Amino acid sequence: MRVKVSWPRGGTVLVVTAGLVFGAAAPAGAHRGVLPTLHHDGRGTVWLTLAWDDGHPVTEPGLAMLSASSEAGATLPVTALRPLPHDPATLPLPGALAAGEWTVTVDVATPGVGYCSARLLVGTDGGPQTIPCATPAPAATAAPAAQGRPGWLIGALAAVAAAGLGALWSRRRTKRRPALRIAPRRR
């Protein structure tokens, strides 16, 4: 006994429609910038931690540039901050700042754009500080929002078009089949 398995007429239309609806989804929104937080232990050790501006943790290695100048006239030239091997969102300053009051400027370049400027008081018995930096300005970190139709609307229109084309194709296919004619019996 032979069993014939057939694909339902609407099956192709259903598969094409599902592919267009689920395949035409808009990409996930990308992060715009990072929020750096400047830390120091009060004795000159400085490090930076990064988080995305939407609150998500940073999981890829960061890169920032730090420069500093003290009230006494000492300066720290632009220095690259690289991530710790086990924590890509923590970027320590190699070395330490000398005692005094410092103005520190940080520019984050990777994985997103961020900026921070703060005053640190460094001393032998200084207290630790944690300075969260402001949210980056939207004009500086993000391109203007794309004008156009939302992704779900485009997907829905594509699904309706696919369903209509599938129905038209199915109807034309059934019209082209010749009708079965039964010849009259001869006597």
PDB file of C-alpha atoms in Angstrom:
ATOM      1  CA  MET A   1       0.000   0.000   0.000  1.00  0.00           C
ATOM      2  CA  ARG A   2       1.360   3.362  -0.981  1.00  0.00           C
ATOM      3  CA  VAL A   3       0.467   6.514   0.914  1.00  0.00           C
ATOM      4  CA  LYS A   4       0.683   9.807  -0.885  1.00  0.00           C
ATOM      5  CA  VAL A   5       1.484  12.822   1.235  1.00  0.00           C
ATOM      6  CA  SER A   6       0.477  16.090  -0.342  1.00  0.00           C
ATOM      7  CA  TRP A   7       1.278  19.644   0.567  1.00  0.00           C
ATOM      8  CA  PRO A   8      -1.893  21.631   1.253  1.00  0.00           C
ATOM      9  CA  ARG A   9      -2.670  24.345  -1.280  1.00  0.00           C
ATOM     10  CA  GLY A  10      -2.322  27.121   1.245  1.00  0.00           C
ATOM     11  CA  GLY A  11       0.818  25.604   2.766  1.00  0.00           C
ATOM     12  CA  THR A  12       3.171  27.417   0.428  1.00  0.00           C
ATOM     13  CA  VAL A  13       1.373  30.687   1.007  1.00  0.00           C
ATOM     14  CA  LEU A  14       1.536  30.124   4.756  1.00  0.00           C
ATOM     15  CA  VAL A  15       5.270  29.398   4.699  1.00  0.00           C
ATOM     16  CA  VAL A  16       6.038  32.413   2.494  1.00  0.00           C
ATOM     17  CA  THR A  17       3.874  34.678   4.648  1.00  0.00           C
ATOM     18  CA  ALA A  18       5.486  33.462   7.873  1.00  0.00           C
ATOM     19  CA  GLY A  19       8.935  33.973   6.385  1.00  0.00           C
ATOM     20  CA  LEU A  20       8.140  37.521   5.372  1.00  0.00           C
ATOM     21  CA  VAL A  21       6.506  38.431   8.673  1.00  0.00           C
ATOM     22  CA  PHE A  22       9.185  36.962  10.906  1.00  0.00           C
ATOM     23  CA  GLY A  23      12.073  37.701   8.554  1.00  0.00           C
ATOM     24  CA  ALA A  24      11.199  41.384   8.058  1.00  0.00           C
ATOM     25  CA  ALA A  25      11.496  42.283  11.725  1.00  0.00           C
ATOM     26  CA  ALA A  26      13.300  45.500  12.477  1.00  0.00           C
ATOM     27  CA  PRO A  27      16.809  45.086  13.885  1.00  0.00           C
ATOM     28  CA  ALA A  28      17.247  45.582  17.607  1.00  0.00           C
ATOM     29  CA  GLY A  29      17.981  49.141  18.632  1.00  0.00           C
ATOM     30  CA  ALA A  30      21.658  49.819  18.938  1.00  0.00           C
ATOM     31  CA  HIS A  31      23.260  51.484  21.939  1.00  0.00           C
ATOM     32  CA  ARG A  32      24.005  55.143  21.386  1.00  0.00           C
ATOM     33  CA  GLY A  33      26.763  55.867  23.881  1.00  0.00           C
ATOM     34  CA  VAL A  34      28.369  54.891  27.129  1.00  0.00           C
ATOM     35  CA  LEU A  35      28.139  56.368  30.592  1.00  0.00           C
ATOM     36  CA  PRO A  36      31.570  56.439  32.178  1.00  0.00           C
ATOM     37  CA  THR A  37      31.970  56.474  35.960  1.00  0.00           C
ATOM     38  CA  LEU A  38      35.275  57.767  37.295  1.00  0.00           C
ATOM     39  CA  HIS A  39      36.662  56.177  40.478  1.00  0.00           C
ATOM     40  CA  HIS A  40      39.702  56.742  42.631  1.00  0.00           C
ATOM     41  CA  ASP A  41      40.852  55.343  45.946  1.00  0.00           C
ATOM     42  CA  GLY A  42      41.921  58.688  47.418  1.00  0.00           C
ATOM     43  CA  ARG A  43      45.634  57.855  47.120  1.00  0.00           C
ATOM     44  CA  GLY A  44      46.060  58.303  43.337  1.00  0.00           C
ATOM     45  CA  THR A  45      44.809  55.052  41.831  1.00  0.00           C
ATOM     46  CA  VAL A  46      42.230  55.969  39.167  1.00  0.00           C
ATOM     47  CA  TRP A  47      39.985  53.738  37.076  1.00  0.00           C
ATOM     48  CA  LEU A  48      36.970  54.099  34.845  1.00  0.00           C
ATOM     49  CA  THR A  49      33.930  51.831  34.579  1.00  0.00           C
ATOM     50  CA  LEU A  50      31.605  51.837  31.564  1.00  0.00           C
ATOM     51  CA  ALA A  51      27.888  51.095  31.153  1.00  0.00           C
ATOM     52  CA  TRP A  52      25.642  51.679  28.145  1.00  0.00           C
ATOM     53  CA  ASP A  53      23.456  54.772  28.326  1.00  0.00           C
ATOM     54  CA  ASP A  54      20.348  52.553  28.309  1.00  0.00           C
ATOM     55  CA  GLY A  55      21.511  50.703  31.445  1.00  0.00           C
ATOM     56  CA  HIS A  56      22.850  47.527  29.807  1.00  0.00           C
ATOM     57  CA  PRO A  57      26.295  46.357  30.918  1.00  0.00           C
ATOM     58  CA  VAL A  58      29.234  46.778  28.568  1.00  0.00           C
ATOM     59  CA  THR A  59      30.545  43.356  27.524  1.00  0.00           C
ATOM     60  CA  GLU A  60      33.063  44.263  24.830  1.00  0.00           C
ATOM     61  CA  PRO A  61      36.475  45.794  25.559  1.00  0.00           C
ATOM     62  CA  GLY A  62      36.548  49.553  25.972  1.00  0.00           C
ATOM     63  CA  LEU A  63      39.152  52.145  25.108  1.00  0.00           C
ATOM     64  CA  ALA A  64      39.364  55.624  26.610  1.00  0.00           C
ATOM     65  CA  MET A  65      41.862  58.466  26.728  1.00  0.00           C
ATOM     66  CA  LEU A  66      42.543  60.256  30.033  1.00  0.00           C
ATOM     67  CA  SER A  67      44.404  63.502  30.658  1.00  0.00           C
ATOM     68  CA  ALA A  68      44.788  65.412  33.911  1.00  0.00           C
ATOM     69  CA  SER A  69      46.238  68.610  35.316  1.00  0.00           C
ATOM     70  CA  SER A  70      46.788  69.537  38.951  1.00  0.00           C
ATOM     71  CA  GLU A  71      46.344  72.835  40.757  1.00  0.00           C
ATOM     72  CA  ALA A  72      50.108  72.800  41.394  1.00  0.00           C
ATOM     73  CA  GLY A  73      50.797  72.835  37.631  1.00  0.00           C
ATOM     74  CA  ALA A  74      51.644  69.158  37.118  1.00  0.00           C
ATOM     75  CA  THR A  75      50.093  67.498  34.069  1.00  0.00           C
ATOM     76  CA  LEU A  76      49.433  63.974  32.949  1.00  0.00           C
ATOM     77  CA  PRO A  77      49.591  63.733  29.159  1.00  0.00           C
ATOM     78  CA  VAL A  78      46.894  61.913  27.239  1.00  0.00           C
ATOM     79  CA  THR A  79      47.075  58.309  28.375  1.00  0.00           C
ATOM     80  CA  ALA A  80      45.238  55.314  26.939  1.00  0.00           C
ATOM     81  CA  LEU A  81      43.038  53.396  29.378  1.00  0.00           C
ATOM     82  CA  ARG A  82      42.747  49.741  28.399  1.00  0.00           C
ATOM     83  CA  PRO A  83      40.378  47.181  29.911  1.00  0.00           C
ATOM     84  CA  LEU A  84      41.244  44.589  32.502  1.00  0.00           C
ATOM     85  CA  PRO A  85      41.550  41.077  31.004  1.00  0.00           C
ATOM     86  CA  HIS A  86      38.724  39.712  33.162  1.00  0.00           C
ATOM     87  CA  ASP A  87      36.482  42.819  33.051  1.00  0.00           C
ATOM     88  CA  PRO A  88      36.150  44.622  29.695  1.00  0.00           C
ATOM     89  CA  ALA A  89      34.143  47.476  31.274  1.00  0.00           C
ATOM     90  CA  THR A  90      36.859  48.487  33.806  1.00  0.00           C
ATOM     91  CA  LEU A  91      39.712  50.623  32.473  1.00  0.00           C
ATOM     92  CA  PRO A  92      42.490  51.437  34.996  1.00  0.00           C
ATOM     93  CA  LEU A  93      44.994  54.271  34.705  1.00  0.00           C
ATOM     94  CA  PRO A  94      48.501  52.807  34.495  1.00  0.00           C
ATOM     95  CA  GLY A  95      50.340  54.379  37.394  1.00  0.00           C
ATOM     96  CA  ALA A  96      48.894  56.810  39.944  1.00  0.00           C
ATOM     97  CA  LEU A  97      48.285  60.518  40.366  1.00  0.00           C
ATOM     98  CA  ALA A  98      50.449  62.470  42.833  1.00  0.00           C
ATOM     99  CA  ALA A  99      48.916  64.160  45.862  1.00  0.00           C
ATOM    100  CA  GLY A 100      46.951  67.296  45.081  1.00  0.00           C
ATOM    101  CA  GLU A 101      43.771  68.489  43.447  1.00  0.00           C
ATOM    102  CA  TRP A 102      43.416  67.228  39.860  1.00  0.00           C
ATOM    103  CA  THR A 103      41.087  68.038  36.981  1.00  0.00           C
ATOM    104  CA  VAL A 104      40.651  64.828  35.011  1.00  0.00           C
ATOM    105  CA  THR A 105      39.170  64.571  31.521  1.00  0.00           C
ATOM    106  CA  VAL A 106      38.185  61.270  29.936  1.00  0.00           C
ATOM    107  CA  ASP A 107      37.087  60.621  26.347  1.00  0.00           C
ATOM    108  CA  VAL A 108      35.654  57.156  25.668  1.00  0.00           C
ATOM    109  CA  ALA A 109      36.054  55.971  22.086  1.00  0.00           C
ATOM    110  CA  THR A 110      35.105  52.295  22.191  1.00  0.00           C
ATOM    111  CA  PRO A 111      32.633  50.505  22.422  1.00  0.00           C
ATOM    112  CA  GLY A 112      30.626  53.730  22.312  1.00  0.00           C
ATOM    113  CA  VAL A 113      31.177  57.440  22.730  1.00  0.00           C
ATOM    114  CA  GLY A 114      31.325  58.982  26.194  1.00  0.00           C
ATOM    115  CA  TYR A 115      32.881  61.929  27.997  1.00  0.00           C
ATOM    116  CA  CYS A 116      33.706  62.807  31.590  1.00  0.00           C
ATOM    117  CA  SER A 117      35.391  65.689  33.358  1.00  0.00           C
ATOM    118  CA  ALA A 118      35.799  65.748  37.142  1.00  0.00           C
ATOM    119  CA  ARG A 119      37.872  67.149  39.990  1.00  0.00           C
ATOM    120  CA  LEU A 120      39.684  64.626  42.185  1.00  0.00           C
ATOM    121  CA  LEU A 121      41.298  65.277  45.557  1.00  0.00           C
ATOM    122  CA  VAL A 122      44.278  62.968  45.972  1.00  0.00           C
ATOM    123  CA  GLY A 123      46.137  62.688  49.281  1.00  0.00           C
ATOM    124  CA  THR A 124      47.888  60.182  51.492  1.00  0.00           C
ATOM    125  CA  ASP A 125      44.800  59.844  53.657  1.00  0.00           C
ATOM    126  CA  GLY A 126      42.225  60.950  51.042  1.00  0.00           C
ATOM    127  CA  GLY A 127      38.867  59.290  50.794  1.00  0.00           C
ATOM    128  CA  PRO A 128      37.731  57.341  47.751  1.00  0.00           C
ATOM    129  CA  GLN A 129      35.469  59.030  45.211  1.00  0.00           C
ATOM    130  CA  THR A 130      33.019  57.705  42.648  1.00  0.00           C
ATOM    131  CA  ILE A 131      31.876  60.256  40.078  1.00  0.00           C
ATOM    132  CA  PRO A 132      29.121  59.237  37.641  1.00  0.00           C
ATOM    133  CA  CYS A 133      29.318  61.282  34.474  1.00  0.00           C
ATOM    134  CA  ALA A 134      26.360  62.863  32.720  1.00  0.00           C
ATOM    135  CA  THR A 135      24.480  61.243  29.889  1.00  0.00           C
ATOM    136  CA  PRO A 136      26.037  62.133  26.536  1.00  0.00           C
ATOM    137  CA  ALA A 137      24.109  64.706  24.546  1.00  0.00           C
ATOM    138  CA  PRO A 138      21.834  62.964  22.014  1.00  0.00           C
ATOM    139  CA  ALA A 139      22.970  65.212  19.161  1.00  0.00           C
ATOM    140  CA  ALA A 140      26.618  64.289  19.726  1.00  0.00           C
ATOM    141  CA  THR A 141      26.192  60.528  20.074  1.00  0.00           C
ATOM    142  CA  ALA A 142      23.249  59.509  17.935  1.00  0.00           C
ATOM    143  CA  ALA A 143      22.237  60.017  14.367  1.00  0.00           C
ATOM    144  CA  PRO A 144      18.769  61.469  13.896  1.00  0.00           C
ATOM    145  CA  ALA A 145      15.982  58.938  14.046  1.00  0.00           C
ATOM    146  CA  ALA A 146      15.270  57.365  10.696  1.00  0.00           C
ATOM    147  CA  GLN A 147      12.172  58.731   9.074  1.00  0.00           C
ATOM    148  CA  GLY A 148       9.932  56.132   7.540  1.00  0.00           C
ATOM    149  CA  ARG A 149       7.586  53.339   8.334  1.00  0.00           C
ATOM    150  CA  PRO A 150       8.110  51.099  11.364  1.00  0.00           C
ATOM    151  CA  GLY A 151       9.472  47.618  10.694  1.00  0.00           C
ATOM    152  CA  TRP A 152       6.299  45.848  11.824  1.00  0.00           C
ATOM    153  CA  LEU A 153       4.205  47.818   9.307  1.00  0.00           C
ATOM    154  CA  ILE A 154       6.532  46.907   6.453  1.00  0.00           C
ATOM    155  CA  GLY A 155       6.435  43.260   7.551  1.00  0.00           C
ATOM    156  CA  ALA A 156       2.630  43.280   7.730  1.00  0.00           C
ATOM    157  CA  LEU A 157       2.334  44.835   4.262  1.00  0.00           C
ATOM    158  CA  ALA A 158       4.764  42.250   2.878  1.00  0.00           C
ATOM    159  CA  ALA A 159       2.722  39.454   4.465  1.00  0.00           C
ATOM    160  CA  VAL A 160      -0.525  40.757   2.953  1.00  0.00           C
ATOM    161  CA  ALA A 161       1.149  41.068  -0.450  1.00  0.00           C
ATOM    162  CA  ALA A 162       2.546  37.520  -0.209  1.00  0.00           C
ATOM    163  CA  ALA A 163      -0.832  36.132   0.821  1.00  0.00           C
ATOM    164  CA  GLY A 164      -2.522  37.935  -2.082  1.00  0.00           C
ATOM    165  CA  LEU A 165       0.034  36.694  -4.598  1.00  0.00           C
ATOM    166  CA  GLY A 166      -0.235  33.178  -3.204  1.00  0.00           C
ATOM    167  CA  ALA A 167      -4.023  33.216  -3.485  1.00  0.00           C
ATOM    168  CA  LEU A 168      -3.828  34.563  -7.050  1.00  0.00           C
ATOM    169  CA  TRP A 169      -1.289  31.902  -8.020  1.00  0.00           C
ATOM    170  CA  SER A 170      -3.396  29.161  -6.456  1.00  0.00           C
ATOM    171  CA  ARG A 171      -6.529  30.356  -8.230  1.00  0.00           C
ATOM    172  CA  ARG A 172      -4.833  30.545 -11.632  1.00  0.00           C
ATOM    173  CA  ARG A 173      -3.397  27.105 -11.139  1.00  0.00           C
ATOM    174  CA  THR A 174      -6.809  25.564 -10.460  1.00  0.00           C
ATOM    175  CA  LYS A 175      -8.350  27.366 -13.475  1.00  0.00           C
ATOM    176  CA  ARG A 176      -5.749  25.913 -15.851  1.00  0.00           C
ATOM    177  CA  ARG A 177      -6.526  22.328 -14.979  1.00  0.00           C
ATOM    178  CA  PRO A 178      -8.838  20.831 -17.537  1.00  0.00           C
ATOM    179  CA  ALA A 179     -12.080  19.513 -16.151  1.00  0.00           C
ATOM    180  CA  LEU A 180     -12.412  15.762 -16.088  1.00  0.00           C
ATOM    181  CA  ARG A 181     -14.911  14.682 -18.675  1.00  0.00           C
ATOM    182  CA  ILE A 182     -16.525  11.387 -18.554  1.00  0.00           C
ATOM    183  CA  ALA A 183     -17.253  10.032 -21.957  1.00  0.00           C
ATOM    184  CA  PRO A 184     -20.765   8.624 -22.431  1.00  0.00           C
ATOM    185  CA  ARG A 185     -20.983   4.860 -22.610  1.00  0.00           C
ATOM    186  CA  ARG A 186     -21.519   3.381 -25.974  1.00  0.00           C
ATOM    187  CA  ARG A 187     -23.936   0.614 -26.404  1.00  0.00           C
TER     188      ARG A 187
END
